[in-house]
Amino acid sequence: MRIGVLTSGGDCPGLNAVIRGAVLKGTKIYNQEFVGIRDGWRGVVEGLTMPLDRHSVRGLSKQGGTVLGTSRTNPFEGPHGGPKNVQATLDRLGIDALIAIGGEGTLAAAKRLTDEGLKIVGVPKTIDNDLDATDYSFGFDTAVEIATEAIDRLRTTGESHKRCMVVEVMGRHVGWIALHAGMAAGAHAILIPERPQSVEQICDWAKSVADRGRAPVIVVSEGFTLDTMESAHSEKGLDAFNRPRLGGIGDVLAPIIEERTGIESRSTVLGHLQRGGVPSAYDRVLSTRLGMAAIDSVMNGEWGTMVALRGTDLVNVPFADALGGLKKVPAARYDEAAILFG
Ligand code: F6P
């Protein structure tokens, strides 16, 4: 069997470890052959491939990014897109099945293609940790580590100047990165999309910290909304899947906090730093296991499913279930963290 492997959507620490896990198990145990698809769905649509043998995945598990390249291309768009064209391209390349490693947009496209008869299994990937069907997605742990270290660093400069430091983290419409990094770094307030807050509340937290002689550290998730906002702050248009590009709420909040409280405030947007560099040990292990499990799914012909983590076990979940809903931060988890705010 000849299997095409692609990584699509935003990159994420651990992608290379998934590729390595799949190729090593597939070649060692099942005698499969692999083809790397370059640049996500764009490579499928345009027939862009690269060799992916055992030798080419050597030492990959600790490498950040993706050796295959990625894109946010929608495989249903363009003159060569759509299920018939994609199947014809795969036939021409001699590819029997695809392993698609990606997030919500990637898996939604994979679902539509498998609904049309294409042979695809998925591996969920997102630093946002927002896929309901998996307890954790790889990349999340690394992103939290990076954000935590950044907040620790911002705290020392904030304390020196008695400034309020607003730190914006990624996460799209869920607040997992903010919650975990904020708790780990002892933030004085954590602002997440699941829990809109008023300017008054945020300023009260900042003031109570400053009144104790400390410098407030406020972690805000890019998808957070003030209770006066109708949607998340977005000023960079839409992505290929028509989703708003988020980012910049930290820069909105810092001047408001400064004006209302008199505390000099600065905003730092961590942005893509959270997706770069080497994956954590946890993410390397999870990614490797997911890659190997995806190979079993291919062998069992479980098309239209993705591998997922339940507790410490790996299971198979139909794309339809996996895309059913966002895994939001439960109210109880936020309330628990909020006891320490201010
Ligand atoms: O989904 C992962 C993610 O990093 C989000 O947290 C963020 O909103 C988005 O991707 C950024 O996308 P891009 O890399 O296209 O700017």
Short mmCIF file of C-alpha atoms and ligand atoms in Angstrom, two decimals:
data_model
loop_
_atom_site.label_atom_id
_atom_site.label_comp_id
_atom_site.label_asym_id
_atom_site.label_seq_id
_atom_site.Cartn_x
_atom_site.Cartn_y
_atom_site.Cartn_z
CA MET A 1 0.00 0.00 0.00
CA ARG A 2 1.22 3.52 -0.82
CA ILE A 3 0.18 6.13 1.69
CA GLY A 4 0.31 9.89 1.25
CA VAL A 5 0.92 11.96 4.39
CA LEU A 6 0.01 15.64 4.60
CA THR A 7 0.09 18.33 7.26
CA SER A 8 -2.41 21.12 6.80
CA GLY A 9 -3.55 24.27 8.57
CA GLY A 10 -1.41 26.12 11.10
CA ASP A 11 1.79 24.29 11.95
CA CYS A 12 2.21 22.88 15.42
CA PRO A 13 5.05 21.38 17.47
CA GLY A 14 4.81 17.59 17.10
CA LEU A 15 3.81 17.36 13.45
CA ASN A 16 7.14 15.84 12.51
CA ALA A 17 6.90 13.30 15.31
CA VAL A 18 3.53 12.14 13.93
CA ILE A 19 5.05 11.75 10.47
CA ARG A 20 7.98 9.80 11.90
CA GLY A 21 5.72 7.54 14.01
CA ALA A 22 3.54 6.71 11.02
CA VAL A 23 6.42 6.05 8.63
CA LEU A 24 8.43 3.95 11.09
CA LYS A 25 5.54 1.72 12.09
CA GLY A 26 4.19 1.52 8.55
CA THR A 27 7.50 0.49 7.02
CA LYS A 28 8.65 -1.77 9.87
CA ILE A 29 5.42 -3.59 10.66
CA TYR A 30 3.25 -3.39 7.55
CA ASN A 31 5.81 -2.97 4.79
CA GLN A 32 3.96 0.11 3.55
CA GLU A 33 5.37 2.76 1.27
CA PHE A 34 4.99 6.48 1.97
CA VAL A 35 4.82 9.64 -0.08
CA GLY A 36 5.08 13.09 1.48
CA ILE A 37 2.46 15.54 0.22
CA ARG A 38 3.86 19.03 0.27
CA ASP A 39 2.09 22.09 1.67
CA GLY A 40 -1.12 20.52 2.93
CA TRP A 41 -4.18 20.28 0.72
CA ARG A 42 -2.42 22.46 -1.85
CA GLY A 43 -0.08 19.52 -2.50
CA VAL A 44 -3.03 17.18 -2.95
CA VAL A 45 -4.72 19.53 -5.37
CA GLU A 46 -1.56 20.33 -7.32
CA GLY A 47 0.12 16.93 -7.00
CA LEU A 48 3.19 18.17 -5.09
CA THR A 49 5.07 15.32 -3.45
CA MET A 50 8.40 14.50 -1.81
CA PRO A 51 10.07 11.23 -0.79
CA LEU A 52 9.12 9.97 2.65
CA ASP A 53 11.05 6.83 3.47
CA ARG A 54 12.45 5.54 6.72
CA HIS A 55 15.71 7.39 6.25
CA SER A 56 13.99 10.73 5.71
CA VAL A 57 12.25 10.66 9.11
CA ARG A 58 15.38 9.99 11.12
CA GLY A 59 15.65 12.23 14.21
CA LEU A 60 12.44 14.06 13.31
CA SER A 61 10.52 13.77 16.58
CA LYS A 62 12.26 16.72 18.21
CA GLN A 63 12.08 19.01 15.20
CA GLY A 64 9.53 21.85 15.23
CA GLY A 65 7.36 22.83 12.28
CA THR A 66 6.65 20.31 9.53
CA VAL A 67 9.11 18.94 7.00
CA LEU A 68 6.20 18.52 4.59
CA GLY A 69 5.22 22.18 4.69
CA THR A 70 1.67 23.31 5.28
CA SER A 71 -0.95 25.74 4.00
CA ARG A 72 -4.47 26.78 4.73
CA THR A 73 -5.60 25.76 1.25
CA ASN A 74 -9.18 24.56 0.86
CA PRO A 75 -9.14 21.41 -1.36
CA PHE A 76 -12.61 22.20 -2.66
CA GLU A 77 -11.49 25.44 -4.25
CA GLY A 78 -9.69 26.22 -7.50
CA PRO A 79 -9.79 24.56 -10.92
CA HIS A 80 -8.13 21.33 -9.65
CA GLY A 81 -10.07 21.13 -6.37
CA GLY A 82 -13.05 18.98 -5.42
CA PRO A 83 -13.31 15.23 -4.80
CA LYS A 84 -13.16 14.02 -8.42
CA ASN A 85 -10.06 16.03 -9.27
CA VAL A 86 -8.37 15.11 -6.00
CA GLN A 87 -9.05 11.39 -6.54
CA ALA A 88 -7.70 11.66 -10.09
CA THR A 89 -4.52 13.31 -8.79
CA LEU A 90 -4.05 10.61 -6.13
CA ASP A 91 -4.56 7.89 -8.79
CA ARG A 92 -1.99 9.54 -11.01
CA LEU A 93 0.49 9.61 -8.12
CA GLY A 94 -0.26 6.00 -7.21
CA ILE A 95 -1.47 6.94 -3.73
CA ASP A 96 -3.96 4.49 -2.18
CA ALA A 97 -4.82 6.38 0.99
CA LEU A 98 -4.10 9.62 2.83
CA ILE A 99 -3.20 10.46 6.39
CA ALA A 100 -4.29 14.06 6.96
CA ILE A 101 -2.75 15.71 10.02
CA GLY A 102 -4.57 18.90 10.83
CA GLY A 103 -7.05 20.85 12.88
CA GLU A 104 -10.73 21.59 12.53
CA GLY A 105 -10.54 23.05 9.00
CA THR A 106 -8.37 20.19 7.74
CA LEU A 107 -10.54 17.51 9.27
CA ALA A 108 -13.73 19.14 7.96
CA ALA A 109 -12.27 19.04 4.46
CA ALA A 110 -11.16 15.42 5.02
CA LYS A 111 -14.69 14.53 6.09
CA ARG A 112 -16.20 16.04 2.96
CA LEU A 113 -13.71 14.14 0.80
CA THR A 114 -14.30 10.79 2.56
CA ASP A 115 -18.05 11.36 2.23
CA GLU A 116 -17.31 11.34 -1.51
CA GLY A 117 -15.44 8.03 -1.26
CA LEU A 118 -11.82 9.08 -0.75
CA LYS A 119 -9.72 6.99 1.64
CA ILE A 120 -8.53 9.29 4.39
CA VAL A 121 -7.76 8.93 8.09
CA GLY A 122 -7.04 11.93 10.28
CA VAL A 123 -4.71 12.93 13.09
CA PRO A 124 -5.94 15.91 15.11
CA LYS A 125 -3.51 18.75 15.54
CA THR A 126 -3.96 22.08 17.23
CA ILE A 127 -2.20 24.13 19.86
CA ASP A 128 -5.67 25.44 20.75
CA ASN A 129 -6.75 22.08 22.25
CA ASP A 130 -10.27 22.85 21.04
CA LEU A 131 -11.28 19.52 19.48
CA ASP A 132 -14.01 17.93 21.53
CA ALA A 133 -13.20 14.35 20.56
CA THR A 134 -9.69 14.24 21.98
CA ASP A 135 -8.69 14.93 25.56
CA TYR A 136 -5.50 16.69 24.46
CA SER A 137 -4.11 17.58 21.08
CA PHE A 138 -0.38 17.62 20.57
CA GLY A 139 1.19 21.07 20.35
CA PHE A 140 -0.94 22.36 23.22
CA ASP A 141 1.53 21.35 25.92
CA THR A 142 4.40 23.01 24.06
CA ALA A 143 2.40 26.20 23.47
CA VAL A 144 1.53 26.36 27.17
CA GLU A 145 5.20 25.93 28.10
CA ILE A 146 6.25 28.73 25.76
CA ALA A 147 3.49 31.04 26.98
CA THR A 148 4.27 30.27 30.63
CA GLU A 149 7.94 31.09 30.17
CA ALA A 150 7.03 34.33 28.39
CA ILE A 151 4.64 35.37 31.18
CA ASP A 152 7.32 34.60 33.80
CA ARG A 153 9.70 36.87 31.90
CA LEU A 154 7.14 39.64 31.46
CA ARG A 155 6.40 39.52 35.16
CA THR A 156 9.96 40.50 36.13
CA THR A 157 10.07 43.48 33.81
CA GLY A 158 6.54 44.46 34.86
CA GLU A 159 7.49 44.29 38.57
CA SER A 160 10.58 46.43 37.96
CA HIS A 161 8.54 49.22 36.37
CA LYS A 162 5.33 48.70 38.39
CA ARG A 163 3.50 48.25 35.12
CA CYS A 164 0.45 46.20 34.26
CA MET A 165 1.55 43.59 31.73
CA VAL A 166 -1.17 42.31 29.40
CA VAL A 167 -0.09 39.11 27.63
CA GLU A 168 -2.13 37.92 24.67
CA VAL A 169 -2.00 34.22 23.83
CA MET A 170 -3.51 32.25 20.96
CA GLY A 171 -6.36 29.76 21.21
CA ARG A 172 -8.93 31.00 18.73
CA HIS A 173 -12.41 30.60 20.30
CA VAL A 174 -11.34 28.66 23.40
CA GLY A 175 -9.28 29.72 26.38
CA TRP A 176 -7.23 26.60 27.15
CA ILE A 177 -3.80 28.10 26.48
CA ALA A 178 -4.68 31.20 28.50
CA LEU A 179 -6.10 29.14 31.38
CA HIS A 180 -3.16 26.76 31.65
CA ALA A 181 -0.35 29.25 31.02
CA GLY A 182 -2.07 31.84 33.22
CA MET A 183 -2.46 29.40 36.10
CA ALA A 184 1.08 28.07 35.67
CA ALA A 185 2.55 31.57 35.75
CA GLY A 186 0.28 32.84 38.54
CA ALA A 187 -1.48 35.51 36.46
CA HIS A 188 -3.65 38.00 38.36
CA ALA A 189 -6.44 37.69 35.79
CA ILE A 190 -7.11 35.29 32.93
CA LEU A 191 -9.49 36.43 30.21
CA ILE A 192 -10.96 33.76 27.95
CA PRO A 193 -13.57 33.67 25.18
CA GLU A 194 -15.89 31.45 27.21
CA ARG A 195 -16.26 34.16 29.89
CA PRO A 196 -16.74 37.75 28.70
CA GLN A 197 -15.84 40.30 31.38
CA SER A 198 -16.50 43.98 31.95
CA VAL A 199 -13.79 46.63 31.81
CA GLU A 200 -14.72 47.46 35.43
CA GLN A 201 -14.01 43.91 36.60
CA ILE A 202 -10.67 43.76 34.82
CA CYS A 203 -9.65 47.14 36.23
CA ASP A 204 -10.72 46.10 39.74
CA TRP A 205 -8.42 43.08 39.52
CA ALA A 206 -5.56 45.25 38.27
CA LYS A 207 -6.09 47.86 40.99
CA SER A 208 -6.24 45.35 43.82
CA VAL A 209 -2.91 43.91 42.65
CA ALA A 210 -1.33 47.36 42.37
CA ASP A 211 -2.71 48.34 45.80
CA ARG A 212 -0.69 45.48 47.26
CA GLY A 213 2.39 46.94 45.63
CA ARG A 214 2.53 44.32 42.91
CA ALA A 215 2.55 44.65 39.12
CA PRO A 216 -0.59 43.12 37.58
CA VAL A 217 -0.14 40.36 35.01
CA ILE A 218 -3.21 39.82 32.86
CA VAL A 219 -3.35 36.93 30.40
CA VAL A 220 -5.86 37.36 27.61
CA SER A 221 -6.84 34.85 25.00
CA GLU A 222 -7.06 36.25 21.47
CA GLY A 223 -10.75 35.28 21.26
CA PHE A 224 -11.76 37.06 24.49
CA THR A 225 -14.55 39.59 24.29
CA LEU A 226 -15.47 42.39 26.65
CA ASP A 227 -19.11 42.17 27.65
CA THR A 228 -19.74 45.15 25.36
CA MET A 229 -18.30 43.41 22.26
CA GLU A 230 -20.37 41.31 19.89
CA SER A 231 -17.52 39.26 18.47
CA ALA A 232 -13.83 38.62 18.99
CA HIS A 233 -11.39 41.34 17.97
CA SER A 234 -10.30 40.79 14.39
CA GLU A 235 -8.63 43.23 12.06
CA LYS A 236 -6.80 40.90 9.67
CA GLY A 237 -9.64 39.61 7.53
CA LEU A 238 -10.68 35.98 6.96
CA ASP A 239 -8.63 32.81 6.40
CA ALA A 240 -9.18 30.30 3.55
CA PHE A 241 -11.99 28.66 5.51
CA ASN A 242 -13.71 32.02 6.03
CA ARG A 243 -12.82 32.19 9.70
CA PRO A 244 -11.82 35.58 11.11
CA ARG A 245 -8.12 35.96 11.84
CA LEU A 246 -7.93 36.88 15.51
CA GLY A 247 -5.36 38.84 17.47
CA GLY A 248 -4.91 42.30 18.93
CA ILE A 249 -7.31 42.30 21.88
CA GLY A 250 -4.32 42.77 24.22
CA ASP A 251 -3.45 46.00 22.44
CA VAL A 252 -7.06 47.12 22.88
CA LEU A 253 -7.17 46.32 26.59
CA ALA A 254 -3.83 47.77 27.78
CA PRO A 255 -4.66 51.45 27.03
CA ILE A 256 -8.13 51.06 28.52
CA ILE A 257 -6.66 49.65 31.73
CA GLU A 258 -4.09 52.44 31.86
CA GLU A 259 -6.69 55.14 31.31
CA ARG A 260 -9.14 53.78 33.87
CA THR A 261 -6.69 52.81 36.62
CA GLY A 262 -3.75 55.13 36.11
CA ILE A 263 -1.43 52.08 36.08
CA GLU A 264 1.02 52.26 33.21
CA SER A 265 0.18 49.28 31.01
CA ARG A 266 1.89 47.38 28.22
CA SER A 267 0.65 44.68 25.91
CA THR A 268 2.65 41.78 24.44
CA VAL A 269 1.13 39.58 21.76
CA LEU A 270 2.94 36.22 21.81
CA GLY A 271 1.49 35.16 18.45
CA HIS A 272 3.33 32.55 16.43
CA LEU A 273 6.10 32.14 18.99
CA GLN A 274 3.68 29.71 20.61
CA ARG A 275 3.80 27.42 17.59
CA GLY A 276 7.54 27.50 16.96
CA GLY A 277 10.49 25.46 18.10
CA VAL A 278 10.95 22.02 19.57
CA PRO A 279 7.96 20.09 20.94
CA SER A 280 7.86 19.23 24.65
CA ALA A 281 8.54 15.62 25.69
CA TYR A 282 4.81 15.13 26.31
CA ASP A 283 3.95 16.31 22.80
CA ARG A 284 6.65 14.13 21.24
CA VAL A 285 5.26 11.04 22.92
CA LEU A 286 1.64 11.86 22.09
CA SER A 287 2.49 12.69 18.47
CA THR A 288 4.52 9.53 17.96
CA ARG A 289 1.71 7.39 19.39
CA LEU A 290 -0.89 9.14 17.23
CA GLY A 291 1.22 8.61 14.10
CA MET A 292 1.54 4.91 14.84
CA ALA A 293 -2.18 4.62 15.62
CA ALA A 294 -3.05 6.32 12.31
CA ILE A 295 -1.18 3.55 10.52
CA ASP A 296 -3.33 0.94 12.26
CA SER A 297 -6.42 2.89 11.13
CA VAL A 298 -5.17 2.75 7.54
CA MET A 299 -4.53 -0.99 7.82
CA ASN A 300 -8.02 -1.50 9.21
CA GLY A 301 -9.58 0.66 6.50
CA GLU A 302 -11.15 3.01 9.04
CA TRP A 303 -11.67 5.78 6.51
CA GLY A 304 -13.41 8.89 7.75
CA THR A 305 -12.07 8.55 11.27
CA MET A 306 -9.35 10.21 13.28
CA VAL A 307 -7.23 8.91 16.11
CA ALA A 308 -7.85 10.57 19.46
CA LEU A 309 -6.66 10.49 23.06
CA ARG A 310 -9.08 9.30 25.76
CA GLY A 311 -7.39 9.31 29.12
CA THR A 312 -4.14 7.59 28.21
CA ASP A 313 -5.64 5.38 25.49
CA LEU A 314 -5.84 6.05 21.77
CA VAL A 315 -9.23 5.52 20.13
CA ASN A 316 -10.83 6.03 16.73
CA VAL A 317 -13.49 8.69 16.30
CA PRO A 318 -15.57 9.37 13.16
CA PHE A 319 -14.81 12.79 11.66
CA ALA A 320 -18.47 13.71 12.12
CA ASP A 321 -18.20 13.26 15.92
CA ALA A 322 -14.81 14.91 16.05
CA LEU A 323 -16.17 18.02 14.37
CA GLY A 324 -19.32 18.07 16.47
CA GLY A 325 -18.30 20.81 18.81
CA LEU A 326 -15.58 22.95 20.25
CA LYS A 327 -14.04 21.76 23.47
CA LYS A 328 -14.57 24.83 25.59
CA VAL A 329 -13.17 25.57 29.02
CA PRO A 330 -15.87 24.40 31.45
CA ALA A 331 -17.26 27.06 33.80
CA ALA A 332 -16.01 25.12 36.83
CA ARG A 333 -12.42 25.14 35.53
CA TYR A 334 -12.55 28.91 35.05
CA ASP A 335 -14.17 29.56 38.43
CA GLU A 336 -11.49 27.45 40.08
CA ALA A 337 -8.75 29.59 38.52
CA ALA A 338 -10.65 32.83 39.22
CA ILE A 339 -10.41 32.28 42.99
CA LEU A 340 -6.82 33.46 42.67
CA PHE A 341 -7.49 36.55 40.50
CA GLY A 342 -6.89 40.08 41.72
O1 F6P B 1 -5.36 27.20 15.31
C1 F6P B 1 -4.05 27.49 15.66
C2 F6P B 1 -3.79 28.97 15.61
O2 F6P B 1 -2.46 29.20 16.02
C3 F6P B 1 -4.77 29.83 16.41
O3 F6P B 1 -4.48 29.82 17.79
C4 F6P B 1 -4.61 31.16 15.76
O4 F6P B 1 -5.77 31.95 15.87
C5 F6P B 1 -4.40 30.80 14.30
O5 F6P B 1 -3.93 29.46 14.29
C6 F6P B 1 -3.42 31.69 13.59
O6 F6P B 1 -3.38 31.32 12.26
P1 F6P B 1 -2.29 31.81 11.20
O7 F6P B 1 -1.04 31.03 11.46
O8 F6P B 1 -2.90 31.48 9.90
O9 F6P B 1 -2.08 33.27 11.44
#
